[in-house]
Short mmCIF file of C-alpha atoms in Angstrom, two decimals:
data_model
loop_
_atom_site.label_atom_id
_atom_site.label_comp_id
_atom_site.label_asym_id
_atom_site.label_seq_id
_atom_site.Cartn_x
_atom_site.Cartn_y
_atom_site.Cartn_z
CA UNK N 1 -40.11 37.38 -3.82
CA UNK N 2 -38.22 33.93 -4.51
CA UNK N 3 -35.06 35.90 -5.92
CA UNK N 4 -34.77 37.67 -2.16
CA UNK N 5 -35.41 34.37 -0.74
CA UNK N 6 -32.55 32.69 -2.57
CA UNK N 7 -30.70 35.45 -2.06
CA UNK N 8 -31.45 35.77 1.80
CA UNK N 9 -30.45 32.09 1.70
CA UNK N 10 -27.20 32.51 -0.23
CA UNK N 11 -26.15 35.37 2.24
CA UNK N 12 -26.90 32.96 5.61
CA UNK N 13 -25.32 30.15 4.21
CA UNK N 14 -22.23 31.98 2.97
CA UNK N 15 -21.28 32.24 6.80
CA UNK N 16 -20.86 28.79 6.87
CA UNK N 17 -18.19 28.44 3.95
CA UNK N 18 -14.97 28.59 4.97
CA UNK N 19 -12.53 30.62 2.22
CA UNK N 20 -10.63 28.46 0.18
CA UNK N 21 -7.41 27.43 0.96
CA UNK N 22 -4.59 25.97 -0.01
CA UNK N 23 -4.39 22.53 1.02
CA UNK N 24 -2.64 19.13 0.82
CA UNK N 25 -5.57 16.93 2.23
CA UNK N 26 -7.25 16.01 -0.62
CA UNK N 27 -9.82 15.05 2.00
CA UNK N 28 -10.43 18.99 2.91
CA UNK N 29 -13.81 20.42 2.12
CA UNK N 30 -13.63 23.98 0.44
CA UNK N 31 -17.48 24.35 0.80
CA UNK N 32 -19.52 22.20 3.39
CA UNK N 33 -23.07 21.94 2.82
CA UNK N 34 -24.47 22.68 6.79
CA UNK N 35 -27.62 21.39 8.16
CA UNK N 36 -29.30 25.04 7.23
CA UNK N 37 -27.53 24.89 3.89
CA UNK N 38 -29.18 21.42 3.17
CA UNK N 39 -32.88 22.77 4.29
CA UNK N 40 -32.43 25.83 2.42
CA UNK N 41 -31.53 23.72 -0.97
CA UNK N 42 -34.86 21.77 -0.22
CA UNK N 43 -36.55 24.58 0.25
CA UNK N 44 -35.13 26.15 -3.36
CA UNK N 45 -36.05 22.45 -4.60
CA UNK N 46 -39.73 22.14 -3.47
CA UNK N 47 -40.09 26.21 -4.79
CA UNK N 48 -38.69 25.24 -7.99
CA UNK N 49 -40.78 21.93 -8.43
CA UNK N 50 -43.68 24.13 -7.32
CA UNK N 51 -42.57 26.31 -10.25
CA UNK N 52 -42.23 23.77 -13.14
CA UNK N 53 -45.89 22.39 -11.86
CA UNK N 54 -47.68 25.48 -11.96
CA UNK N 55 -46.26 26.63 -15.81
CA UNK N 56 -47.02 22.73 -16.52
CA UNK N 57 -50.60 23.26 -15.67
CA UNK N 58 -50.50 26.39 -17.65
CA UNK N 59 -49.32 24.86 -20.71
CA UNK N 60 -51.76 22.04 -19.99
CA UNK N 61 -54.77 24.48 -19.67
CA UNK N 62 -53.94 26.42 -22.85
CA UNK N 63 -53.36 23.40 -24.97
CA UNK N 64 -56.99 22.15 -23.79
CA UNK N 65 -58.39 26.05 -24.33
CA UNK N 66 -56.77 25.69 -28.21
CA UNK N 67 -59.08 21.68 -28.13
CA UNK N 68 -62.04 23.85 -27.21
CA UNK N 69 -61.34 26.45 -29.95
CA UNK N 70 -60.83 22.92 -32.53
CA UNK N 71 -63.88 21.25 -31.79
CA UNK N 72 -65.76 24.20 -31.88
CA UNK N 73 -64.56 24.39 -35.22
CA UNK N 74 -64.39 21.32 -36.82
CA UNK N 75 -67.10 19.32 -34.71
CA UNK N 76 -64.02 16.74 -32.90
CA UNK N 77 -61.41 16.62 -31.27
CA UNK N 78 -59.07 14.68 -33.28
CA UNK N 79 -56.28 16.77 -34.25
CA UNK N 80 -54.31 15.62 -36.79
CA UNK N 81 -50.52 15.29 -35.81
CA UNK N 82 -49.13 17.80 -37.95
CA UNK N 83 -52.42 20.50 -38.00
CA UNK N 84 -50.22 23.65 -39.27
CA UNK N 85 -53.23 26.11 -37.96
CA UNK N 86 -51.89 24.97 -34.08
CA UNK N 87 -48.75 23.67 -34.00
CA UNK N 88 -48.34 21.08 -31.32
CA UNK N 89 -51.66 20.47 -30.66
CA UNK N 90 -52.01 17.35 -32.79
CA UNK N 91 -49.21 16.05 -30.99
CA UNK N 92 -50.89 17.01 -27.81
CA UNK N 93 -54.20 15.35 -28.63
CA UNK N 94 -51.93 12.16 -29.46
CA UNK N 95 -49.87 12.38 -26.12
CA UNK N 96 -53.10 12.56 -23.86
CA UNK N 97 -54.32 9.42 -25.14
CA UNK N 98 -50.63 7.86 -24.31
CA UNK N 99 -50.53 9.33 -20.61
CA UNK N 100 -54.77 8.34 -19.94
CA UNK N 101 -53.83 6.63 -17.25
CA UNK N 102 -51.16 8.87 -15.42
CA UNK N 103 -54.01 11.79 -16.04
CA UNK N 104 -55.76 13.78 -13.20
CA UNK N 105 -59.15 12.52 -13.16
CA UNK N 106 -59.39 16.72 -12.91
CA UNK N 107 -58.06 16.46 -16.58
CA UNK N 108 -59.37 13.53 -17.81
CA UNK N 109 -63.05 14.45 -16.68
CA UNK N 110 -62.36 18.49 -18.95
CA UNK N 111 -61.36 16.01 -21.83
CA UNK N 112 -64.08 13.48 -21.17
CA UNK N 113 -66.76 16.87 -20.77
CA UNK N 114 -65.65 17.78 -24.44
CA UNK N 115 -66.39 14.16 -25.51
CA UNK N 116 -62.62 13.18 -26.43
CA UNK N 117 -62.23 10.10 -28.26
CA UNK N 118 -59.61 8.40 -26.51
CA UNK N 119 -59.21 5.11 -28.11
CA UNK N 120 -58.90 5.36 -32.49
CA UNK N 121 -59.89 2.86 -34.61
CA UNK N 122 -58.41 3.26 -38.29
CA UNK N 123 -58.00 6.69 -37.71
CA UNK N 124 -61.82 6.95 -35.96
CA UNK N 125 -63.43 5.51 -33.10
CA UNK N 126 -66.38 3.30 -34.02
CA UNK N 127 -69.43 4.93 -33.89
CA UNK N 128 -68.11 8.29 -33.16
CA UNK N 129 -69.17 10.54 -36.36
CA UNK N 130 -70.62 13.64 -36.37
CA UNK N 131 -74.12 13.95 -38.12
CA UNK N 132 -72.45 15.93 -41.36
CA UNK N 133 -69.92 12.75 -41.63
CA UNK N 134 -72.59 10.49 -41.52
CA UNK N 135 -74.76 12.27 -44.06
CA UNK N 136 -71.61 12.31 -46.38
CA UNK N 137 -70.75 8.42 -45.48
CA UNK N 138 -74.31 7.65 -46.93
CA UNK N 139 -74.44 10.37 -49.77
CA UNK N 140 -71.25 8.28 -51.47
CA UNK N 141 -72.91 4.86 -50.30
CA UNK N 142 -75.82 5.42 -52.24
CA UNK N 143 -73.75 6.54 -55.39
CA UNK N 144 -72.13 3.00 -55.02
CA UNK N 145 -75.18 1.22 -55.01
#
């Protein structure tokens, strides 16, 4: 459907390029862009952006689907940055915290519904372990003591 539109728009605008020709004004214009030509290349640019936004949100949605799968797993969400099971999720995790504030509150609220630690603190936020860490945290206190 977009390849016959770019092609439909390709075809009209070729009517408005003249051949080339040989010429001595360096000023001459071998291929104009017309008033169509420039709305059709807005219209490729707006299809395009539409494009790259839509496999963005793809990418975006599976990464999250693969933080779903992790916690599920391991009980949080904090991937480390080179976890070989996923590649690139660790440095997915770690890139969501950078761009908080540039996030969709759409995406923010799916992270924020999975409880995702967005600020670290030596390696954990405060506060933040699961009851099995806990249990383990006090299991080697009380060997100390």
């Amino acid at each position: 459907e977009f390849a016959e539109f770019v092609e439909s728009v390709a075809v009209a605008d070729a009517n408005a390029i003249p051949s080339a020709t040989a010429s001595t004004d360096d000023t001459a214009t071998i291929c104009p862009i017309t008033e169509a030509s420039s709305v059709s290349l807005d219209i490729i640019e707006g299809c395009i952006k539409h494009r790259q936004a839509v496999v963005n949100e793809n990418k975006w949605r599976a990464h999250f689907n693969q933080l779903v799968e992790f916690k599920r797993k391991y009980g949080h969400c904090n991937v480390p940055q080179r976890f070989k099971e996923i590649p690139g999720l660790g440095r997915w995790v770690s890139k969501q915290r950078e761009v908080k504030s540039n996030l969709s509150n759409e995406r923010s609220n799916a992270l924020d519904s999975i409880e995702f630690e967005w600020i670290l603190k030596g390696g954990r936020k405060i506060g933040t372990e699961t009851e099995a860490e806990k249990a383990k945290w006090w299991a080697h206190f009380n060997q100390l003591v």
